[in-house]
Short mmCIF file of C-alpha atoms in Angstrom, two decimals:
data_model
loop_
_atom_site.label_atom_id
_atom_site.label_comp_id
_atom_site.label_asym_id
_atom_site.label_seq_id
_atom_site.Cartn_x
_atom_site.Cartn_y
_atom_site.Cartn_z
CA UNK S 18 -5.92 3.77 -23.19
CA UNK S 19 -6.76 1.28 -25.95
CA UNK S 20 -4.79 3.33 -28.46
CA UNK S 21 -1.76 3.19 -26.14
CA UNK S 22 -1.68 -0.62 -25.92
CA UNK S 23 1.17 -2.41 -27.67
CA UNK S 24 0.48 -5.42 -29.92
CA UNK S 25 0.61 -8.08 -27.16
CA UNK S 26 -1.47 -5.98 -24.78
CA UNK S 27 -4.12 -5.35 -27.45
CA UNK S 28 -4.26 -9.05 -28.31
CA UNK S 29 -4.86 -9.90 -24.64
CA UNK S 30 -7.39 -7.06 -24.32
CA UNK S 31 -9.43 -8.31 -27.31
CA UNK S 32 -9.37 -11.94 -26.12
CA UNK S 33 -10.63 -11.09 -22.63
CA UNK S 34 -13.34 -8.68 -23.83
CA UNK S 35 -14.52 -11.36 -26.30
CA UNK S 36 -14.93 -13.87 -23.47
CA UNK S 37 -16.90 -11.36 -21.38
CA UNK S 38 -19.17 -10.17 -24.20
CA UNK S 39 -20.00 -13.72 -25.31
CA UNK S 40 -20.28 -15.12 -21.76
CA UNK S 41 -17.64 -17.76 -22.50
CA UNK S 42 -16.54 -17.95 -18.86
CA UNK S 43 -12.87 -18.50 -19.67
CA UNK S 44 -10.03 -18.41 -17.13
CA UNK S 45 -6.95 -16.40 -18.15
CA UNK S 46 -3.51 -15.90 -16.67
CA UNK S 47 -1.65 -12.74 -17.73
CA UNK S 48 2.04 -13.58 -17.35
CA UNK S 49 4.64 -10.83 -17.47
CA UNK S 50 7.56 -9.54 -15.46
CA UNK S 51 7.49 -6.18 -13.71
CA UNK S 52 7.21 -3.25 -16.10
CA UNK S 53 5.45 -5.04 -18.99
CA UNK S 54 2.24 -3.05 -18.45
CA UNK S 55 -0.01 -5.55 -16.69
CA UNK S 56 -1.59 -2.87 -14.48
CA UNK S 57 -2.15 -0.56 -17.46
CA UNK S 58 -3.88 -3.41 -19.31
CA UNK S 59 -6.06 -4.23 -16.28
CA UNK S 60 -7.14 -0.59 -16.08
CA UNK S 61 -7.98 -0.47 -19.80
CA UNK S 62 -10.12 -3.63 -19.55
CA UNK S 63 -11.87 -2.44 -16.38
CA UNK S 64 -12.59 1.01 -17.87
CA UNK S 65 -13.98 -0.59 -21.05
CA UNK S 66 -16.38 -2.87 -19.17
CA UNK S 67 -17.51 -0.24 -16.68
CA UNK S 68 -18.19 2.17 -19.53
CA UNK S 69 -20.66 -0.49 -20.74
CA UNK S 70 -22.30 -0.63 -17.28
CA UNK S 71 -20.79 -4.05 -16.62
CA UNK S 72 -19.37 -5.05 -13.25
CA UNK S 73 -15.69 -5.91 -12.86
CA UNK S 74 -14.56 -7.02 -9.40
CA UNK S 75 -10.93 -6.03 -8.89
CA UNK S 76 -8.67 -7.63 -6.26
CA UNK S 77 -5.00 -8.34 -5.61
CA UNK S 78 -3.04 -10.66 -3.34
CA UNK S 79 -1.37 -7.72 -1.58
CA UNK S 80 -2.75 -4.41 -0.44
CA UNK S 81 -0.10 -2.34 -2.21
CA UNK S 82 -1.05 -3.90 -5.57
CA UNK S 83 -4.74 -3.37 -4.82
CA UNK S 84 -4.25 0.38 -4.37
CA UNK S 85 -2.94 0.62 -7.96
CA UNK S 86 -6.23 -0.70 -9.37
CA UNK S 87 -9.53 1.24 -9.59
CA UNK S 88 -11.64 0.37 -6.52
CA UNK S 89 -9.26 -2.51 -5.85
CA UNK S 90 -9.07 -4.39 -2.57
CA UNK S 91 -7.35 -7.50 -1.26
CA UNK S 92 -8.75 -10.85 -2.40
CA UNK S 93 -9.02 -12.23 1.14
CA UNK S 94 -11.01 -9.20 2.23
CA UNK S 95 -13.33 -9.14 -0.80
CA UNK S 96 -14.09 -12.86 -1.07
CA UNK S 97 -13.98 -13.77 2.65
CA UNK S 98 -11.30 -16.40 2.10
CA UNK S 99 -10.47 -18.39 5.29
CA UNK S 100 -7.05 -17.70 6.77
CA UNK S 101 -6.28 -21.43 6.73
CA UNK S 102 -7.36 -23.18 3.53
CA UNK S 103 -7.19 -26.79 2.36
CA UNK S 104 -8.51 -28.85 -0.53
CA UNK S 105 -12.12 -28.69 0.72
CA UNK S 106 -12.37 -25.07 1.91
CA UNK S 107 -15.05 -22.62 0.76
CA UNK S 108 -15.45 -18.88 1.28
CA UNK S 109 -17.77 -17.33 3.88
CA UNK S 110 -20.18 -15.86 1.31
CA UNK S 111 -23.86 -16.40 2.05
CA UNK S 112 -26.53 -16.34 -0.64
CA UNK S 113 -28.77 -13.28 -0.59
CA UNK S 114 -26.08 -10.96 0.79
CA UNK S 115 -24.86 -7.86 -1.07
CA UNK S 116 -21.53 -9.58 -1.76
CA UNK S 117 -23.26 -12.65 -3.21
CA UNK S 118 -25.42 -10.46 -5.47
CA UNK S 119 -22.34 -8.49 -6.58
CA UNK S 120 -20.54 -11.70 -7.59
CA UNK S 121 -23.62 -13.06 -9.37
CA UNK S 122 -23.91 -9.88 -11.46
CA UNK S 123 -20.17 -9.52 -12.17
CA UNK S 124 -18.94 -9.93 -15.74
CA UNK S 125 -15.23 -10.19 -14.90
CA UNK S 126 -12.97 -10.93 -11.95
CA UNK S 127 -9.48 -9.36 -12.09
CA UNK S 128 -6.86 -10.68 -9.64
CA UNK S 129 -3.33 -9.22 -9.65
CA UNK S 130 -0.24 -10.81 -8.04
CA UNK S 131 -2.01 -14.18 -8.08
CA UNK S 132 1.20 -16.29 -7.71
CA UNK S 133 1.53 -15.03 -4.10
CA UNK S 134 -1.67 -16.83 -3.03
CA UNK S 135 -1.97 -20.55 -2.21
CA UNK S 136 -3.76 -22.61 -4.85
CA UNK S 137 -6.31 -23.87 -2.30
CA UNK S 138 -7.62 -20.28 -2.04
CA UNK S 139 -8.42 -20.22 -5.78
CA UNK S 140 -10.06 -23.63 -5.52
CA UNK S 141 -12.15 -22.41 -2.56
CA UNK S 142 -13.31 -19.38 -4.57
CA UNK S 143 -14.19 -21.55 -7.56
CA UNK S 144 -16.33 -23.83 -5.37
CA UNK S 145 -18.01 -20.84 -3.73
CA UNK S 146 -18.77 -19.16 -7.07
CA UNK S 147 -20.27 -22.41 -8.41
CA UNK S 148 -22.53 -22.56 -5.37
CA UNK S 149 -23.65 -18.95 -5.83
CA UNK S 150 -24.37 -19.49 -9.55
CA UNK S 151 -26.15 -22.83 -8.91
CA UNK S 152 -23.59 -24.68 -11.05
CA UNK S 153 -22.31 -28.17 -10.08
CA UNK S 154 -19.05 -27.98 -8.12
CA UNK S 155 -17.73 -30.99 -10.05
CA UNK S 156 -18.89 -33.49 -12.67
CA UNK S 157 -21.20 -32.80 -15.66
CA UNK S 158 -22.02 -29.13 -16.14
CA UNK S 159 -19.15 -27.96 -13.92
CA UNK S 160 -17.53 -24.66 -14.94
CA UNK S 161 -14.61 -23.05 -13.16
CA UNK S 162 -15.52 -20.04 -11.02
CA UNK S 163 -19.22 -20.53 -11.67
CA UNK S 164 -18.84 -19.70 -15.36
CA UNK S 165 -17.37 -16.24 -14.69
CA UNK S 166 -14.59 -14.87 -16.88
CA UNK S 167 -11.58 -14.47 -14.58
CA UNK S 168 -8.26 -12.77 -15.26
CA UNK S 169 -5.35 -13.63 -12.99
CA UNK S 170 -1.99 -11.98 -13.44
CA UNK S 171 1.52 -11.88 -12.08
CA UNK S 172 5.03 -13.24 -12.44
CA UNK S 173 6.00 -16.71 -11.19
CA UNK S 174 9.59 -15.54 -10.90
CA UNK S 175 8.58 -13.32 -7.99
CA UNK S 176 7.23 -14.27 -4.55
CA UNK S 177 5.44 -17.63 -4.38
CA UNK S 178 3.01 -18.56 -1.57
CA UNK S 179 4.72 -18.32 1.82
CA UNK S 180 4.23 -21.56 3.75
CA UNK S 181 5.80 -21.42 7.20
CA UNK S 182 8.26 -24.15 8.21
CA UNK S 183 8.06 -25.96 4.87
CA UNK S 184 10.63 -26.40 2.14
CA UNK S 185 10.89 -25.89 -1.58
CA UNK S 186 8.64 -28.76 -2.66
CA UNK S 187 5.75 -27.74 -0.36
CA UNK S 188 6.06 -24.13 -1.54
CA UNK S 189 5.91 -25.16 -5.18
CA UNK S 190 3.00 -27.49 -4.46
CA UNK S 191 1.07 -24.48 -3.15
CA UNK S 192 1.50 -22.65 -6.47
CA UNK S 193 -1.46 -22.08 -8.79
CA UNK S 194 0.32 -24.07 -11.51
CA UNK S 195 0.02 -27.23 -9.34
CA UNK S 196 -3.77 -26.88 -9.10
CA UNK S 197 -5.96 -29.28 -11.15
CA UNK S 198 -7.62 -26.11 -12.51
CA UNK S 199 -4.42 -24.88 -14.17
CA UNK S 200 -4.86 -27.02 -17.30
CA UNK S 201 -8.07 -25.07 -18.05
CA UNK S 202 -6.34 -21.67 -18.00
CA UNK S 203 -5.42 -19.72 -21.14
CA UNK S 204 -1.97 -18.17 -20.86
CA UNK S 205 -1.48 -14.59 -22.12
CA UNK S 206 2.11 -13.33 -22.16
CA UNK S 207 3.58 -9.82 -22.05
CA UNK S 208 7.32 -9.44 -22.65
CA UNK S 209 8.05 -5.84 -23.67
CA UNK S 210 9.31 -3.87 -20.68
CA UNK S 211 7.41 -0.59 -20.89
CA UNK S 212 9.04 0.80 -17.72
CA UNK S 213 12.76 -0.02 -17.98
CA UNK S 214 13.46 -0.19 -21.71
CA UNK S 215 13.20 3.58 -22.15
CA UNK S 216 14.93 4.42 -18.86
CA UNK S 217 18.16 6.40 -19.08
CA UNK S 218 19.45 4.61 -15.98
CA UNK S 219 18.71 1.21 -17.52
CA UNK S 220 20.55 2.03 -20.74
CA UNK S 221 23.51 3.40 -18.75
CA UNK S 222 23.89 0.21 -16.69
CA UNK S 223 25.36 -2.35 -19.10
CA UNK S 224 27.43 -5.45 -18.36
CA UNK S 225 28.48 -8.12 -20.91
CA UNK S 226 25.93 -6.73 -23.34
CA UNK S 227 23.08 -6.91 -20.80
CA UNK S 228 21.22 -3.79 -19.71
CA UNK S 229 20.07 -3.96 -16.10
CA UNK S 230 16.51 -4.88 -17.17
CA UNK S 231 17.77 -7.68 -19.43
CA UNK S 232 20.10 -8.98 -16.70
CA UNK S 233 17.23 -9.20 -14.17
CA UNK S 234 15.17 -11.18 -16.73
CA UNK S 235 18.10 -13.52 -17.43
CA UNK S 236 18.44 -14.05 -13.68
CA UNK S 237 14.74 -14.92 -13.39
CA UNK S 238 14.94 -17.32 -16.34
CA UNK S 239 18.00 -19.11 -14.93
CA UNK S 240 20.20 -18.14 -17.89
CA UNK S 241 23.10 -16.60 -15.94
CA UNK S 242 26.27 -18.65 -15.35
CA UNK S 243 26.52 -20.14 -11.86
CA UNK S 244 29.37 -21.33 -9.69
CA UNK S 245 30.02 -23.27 -6.49
CA UNK S 246 31.97 -22.01 -3.49
CA UNK S 247 32.57 -25.44 -1.96
CA UNK S 248 33.79 -28.72 -3.39
CA UNK S 249 30.94 -31.08 -4.37
CA UNK S 250 28.40 -28.39 -3.47
CA UNK S 251 25.61 -27.35 -5.84
CA UNK S 252 26.53 -24.70 -8.40
CA UNK S 253 23.90 -22.20 -7.29
CA UNK S 254 25.74 -18.89 -6.82
CA UNK S 255 25.82 -16.04 -9.35
CA UNK S 256 28.22 -13.14 -9.71
CA UNK S 257 26.55 -9.71 -9.67
CA UNK S 258 28.37 -7.31 -12.05
CA UNK S 259 30.10 -4.44 -10.30
CA UNK S 260 28.24 -1.87 -12.42
CA UNK S 261 24.94 -2.97 -10.82
CA UNK S 262 26.25 -2.57 -7.25
CA UNK S 263 26.31 0.46 -4.95
CA UNK S 264 29.95 1.34 -4.15
CA UNK S 265 30.63 0.37 -0.53
CA UNK S 266 32.43 2.32 2.19
CA UNK S 267 33.02 1.87 5.90
CA UNK S 268 29.44 3.15 6.37
CA UNK S 269 27.32 0.79 4.21
CA UNK S 270 23.95 2.17 5.36
CA UNK S 271 25.03 5.71 4.52
CA UNK S 272 26.29 4.46 1.13
CA UNK S 273 23.04 2.80 0.05
CA UNK S 274 20.69 5.46 1.45
CA UNK S 275 22.61 8.34 -0.16
CA UNK S 276 22.69 6.45 -3.47
CA UNK S 277 18.97 5.53 -3.52
CA UNK S 278 17.70 8.69 -1.79
CA UNK S 279 19.98 11.26 -3.40
CA UNK S 280 19.23 14.89 -2.46
CA UNK S 281 16.96 13.66 0.35
CA UNK S 282 17.28 16.89 2.36
CA UNK S 283 15.68 18.88 -0.48
CA UNK S 284 13.11 16.30 -1.68
CA UNK S 285 11.81 14.57 1.45
CA UNK S 286 8.33 16.13 0.97
CA UNK S 287 8.08 15.08 -2.70
CA UNK S 288 5.74 12.07 -2.90
CA UNK S 289 6.76 11.14 -6.48
CA UNK S 290 10.39 11.09 -5.36
CA UNK S 291 9.53 8.89 -2.35
CA UNK S 292 7.27 6.40 -4.16
CA UNK S 293 9.78 5.83 -6.95
CA UNK S 294 12.41 4.57 -4.50
CA UNK S 295 12.71 1.68 -2.06
CA UNK S 296 15.40 -0.26 -0.21
CA UNK S 297 14.63 -3.98 0.16
CA UNK S 298 16.37 -5.93 2.90
CA UNK S 299 16.41 -9.63 3.85
CA UNK S 300 15.83 -9.11 7.58
CA UNK S 301 13.64 -6.95 9.83
CA UNK S 302 16.71 -6.01 11.87
CA UNK S 303 18.18 -4.22 8.85
CA UNK S 304 14.82 -2.57 8.15
CA UNK S 305 14.87 -1.04 11.63
CA UNK S 306 18.50 0.03 11.28
CA UNK S 307 17.89 1.80 7.96
CA UNK S 308 14.64 3.35 9.15
CA UNK S 309 16.32 4.77 12.25
CA UNK S 310 19.09 6.25 10.14
CA UNK S 311 16.68 7.83 7.62
CA UNK S 312 14.46 9.21 10.40
CA UNK S 313 17.47 11.11 11.72
CA UNK S 314 17.85 12.78 8.32
CA UNK S 315 14.39 14.37 8.63
CA UNK S 316 14.12 17.76 10.36
CA UNK S 317 12.21 18.13 13.61
CA UNK S 318 11.86 16.07 16.78
CA UNK S 319 10.82 12.42 16.72
CA UNK S 320 7.80 11.26 18.69
CA UNK S 321 7.77 7.85 20.36
CA UNK S 322 4.65 5.68 20.52
CA UNK S 323 4.49 2.67 22.84
CA UNK S 324 2.14 -0.28 22.51
CA UNK S 325 -0.10 -1.68 25.23
CA UNK S 326 0.59 -5.44 25.32
CA UNK S 327 -1.51 -8.13 26.97
CA UNK S 328 -2.17 -11.87 26.67
CA UNK S 329 -5.25 -13.78 25.60
CA UNK S 330 -5.29 -17.23 27.19
CA UNK S 331 -7.83 -19.99 27.78
CA UNK S 332 -10.16 -19.47 30.72
CA UNK S 333 -9.11 -22.77 32.31
CA UNK S 334 -5.45 -21.69 32.54
CA UNK S 335 -4.40 -21.15 36.17
CA UNK S 336 -3.85 -17.59 37.41
CA UNK S 337 -0.16 -18.31 38.00
CA UNK S 338 0.32 -18.70 34.24
CA UNK S 339 -0.59 -15.04 33.63
CA UNK S 340 1.85 -13.94 36.31
CA UNK S 341 4.72 -15.83 34.66
CA UNK S 342 4.75 -13.46 31.68
CA UNK S 343 5.28 -9.87 32.80
CA UNK S 344 4.18 -6.95 30.62
CA UNK S 345 7.82 -5.86 30.36
CA UNK S 346 8.60 -9.24 28.79
CA UNK S 347 5.70 -8.96 26.31
CA UNK S 348 7.07 -5.57 25.25
CA UNK S 349 10.33 -7.20 24.13
CA UNK S 350 8.66 -9.65 21.72
CA UNK S 351 8.98 -9.03 17.99
CA UNK S 352 7.03 -10.66 15.16
CA UNK S 353 6.98 -10.55 11.38
CA UNK S 354 4.40 -8.12 10.03
CA UNK S 355 3.74 -6.57 13.46
CA UNK S 356 5.15 -3.25 14.75
CA UNK S 357 7.56 -3.40 17.69
CA UNK S 358 6.61 -2.14 21.14
CA UNK S 359 8.14 1.28 20.39
CA UNK S 360 7.68 3.22 17.16
CA UNK S 361 9.49 6.50 16.49
CA UNK S 362 7.93 8.85 13.93
CA UNK S 363 8.27 12.37 12.59
CA UNK S 364 6.04 14.62 10.52
CA UNK S 365 6.91 14.07 6.81
CA UNK S 366 8.07 10.51 7.52
CA UNK S 367 6.75 8.00 4.96
CA UNK S 368 5.11 4.94 6.55
CA UNK S 369 3.48 1.77 5.27
CA UNK S 370 0.33 0.17 6.69
CA UNK S 371 0.56 -3.46 7.80
CA UNK S 372 -3.19 -4.14 8.02
CA UNK S 373 -6.35 -3.60 5.98
CA UNK S 374 -7.89 -0.71 7.94
CA UNK S 375 -10.38 0.47 5.32
CA UNK S 376 -9.81 -0.86 1.77
CA UNK S 377 -12.69 1.23 0.39
CA UNK S 378 -10.75 4.35 1.47
CA UNK S 379 -7.42 3.10 0.17
CA UNK S 380 -6.13 1.98 3.59
CA UNK S 381 -4.79 -1.48 2.74
CA UNK S 382 -1.88 -3.60 3.84
CA UNK S 383 1.00 -2.00 1.93
CA UNK S 384 -0.49 1.49 1.46
CA UNK S 385 2.21 4.17 1.72
CA UNK S 386 1.36 7.35 3.62
CA UNK S 387 3.24 10.61 4.24
CA UNK S 388 2.62 11.74 7.83
CA UNK S 389 1.26 15.27 8.28
CA UNK S 390 0.21 15.20 11.97
CA UNK S 391 1.14 13.12 15.02
CA UNK S 392 -1.51 13.15 17.75
CA UNK S 393 -2.03 11.29 21.01
CA UNK S 394 -4.49 8.74 19.64
CA UNK S 395 -4.48 9.32 15.87
CA UNK S 396 -2.04 9.93 13.04
CA UNK S 397 -2.96 11.97 9.97
CA UNK S 398 -1.33 11.72 6.57
CA UNK S 399 -1.78 11.69 2.80
CA UNK S 400 -1.74 8.54 0.68
CA UNK S 401 1.19 8.31 -1.73
CA UNK S 402 0.63 6.70 -5.14
CA UNK S 403 -2.16 4.54 -6.53
CA UNK S 404 -5.74 5.50 -7.26
CA UNK S 405 -6.08 7.22 -3.84
CA UNK S 406 -3.00 9.44 -4.32
CA UNK S 407 -2.94 12.63 -2.14
CA UNK S 408 -6.09 11.59 -0.21
CA UNK S 409 -6.04 12.79 3.42
CA UNK S 410 -6.55 9.89 5.86
CA UNK S 411 -6.70 9.38 9.62
CA UNK S 412 -5.28 6.25 11.30
CA UNK S 413 -6.51 5.34 14.81
CA UNK S 414 -4.93 3.01 17.34
CA UNK S 415 -5.80 -0.62 16.54
CA UNK S 416 -5.37 -3.97 18.29
CA UNK S 417 -3.22 -6.58 16.55
CA UNK S 418 -3.73 -10.20 17.59
CA UNK S 419 -0.54 -12.20 17.15
CA UNK S 420 -0.42 -16.01 17.19
CA UNK S 421 3.03 -17.59 17.30
CA UNK S 422 3.65 -21.25 18.08
CA UNK S 423 6.73 -20.25 20.09
CA UNK S 424 4.43 -18.88 22.80
CA UNK S 425 1.46 -20.54 24.55
CA UNK S 426 -0.77 -17.45 24.24
CA UNK S 427 -2.14 -14.89 21.77
CA UNK S 428 -0.46 -11.50 22.11
CA UNK S 429 -2.79 -8.51 21.91
CA UNK S 430 -0.72 -5.48 20.90
CA UNK S 431 -2.55 -2.14 20.81
#
């Protein structure tokens, strides 16, 4: 793997290994857009350290990113980060536990997709690590993350922390770059696109001298010309070149699905084919519409699964309150990140987990699975992609607790 690193990757590799071997306790941020080989570099560093019997703890902000890393898991799961963090939060890690001992013995912490996580979470981890390593949390002798070498990575042009009901300024304020710790980070940059630059499709899609990969980078850097659609309105719209668009017809869903999933009838069992394609939509309503259409393209009969919905309310709430919300009404409620009351599935349908069922077995939020069996109480399938590729897994029924300020109760959807 080391021999396959390009110049920038090797420079970053050497810098990080030097910090670990000399116990310098530096904090790094590996900055690079998608396709620059961040994951490959992580894996090379992790393999190098583990070959020396050193411990590298590997986490990511999302489950799907965690599955691409060796023994990776989500950061919130690994470090017991509170769901709601502020400037004084700490993690629920007690001294003397196996997790505490693992962190104390670790030589490196690797954290992918870091820009997606609120800065208070990083600050909470740093305080917790200092406590575990018996290092002052602030003042003389203070060292970030308890003196551990940490490697964060990601792309600030992608998803920033999601803060409900707040605007641009609050979202930016939650970014890692707004943390007081940021000035102590060493920035490592990757710019060569290892994935797109050699792609035939990328070289074929050219507009105004830009290949598709170059155009996406120019978009992220704010270098594309903008225009305004209304008088005195901000100039914040861009024109997408026609060559980058899917030709539209009177059936737009058929157009995009046939373009992205070409030859679907012959390749629907091919996991490489499935994991190399995705359709991203701005709303859940469109997700459902596209999913329903694609499910119809699969052979065989669909099986419907229905949730069991109930309410969790305070004990001092009068009995009449429970009677005011019928089960039929609860069944109609929809929430972000939670399955609807009815799910239709078929064997060979690809699905994605929405919860961390068992990170140690590759079952994380974002794990993609190809269904092989639909039972009454369980679903069987094989994991697609990542370090757990082709592993056979079983998913049971689980209870999802949903809190939404629109409703005066917690929905329990099983």
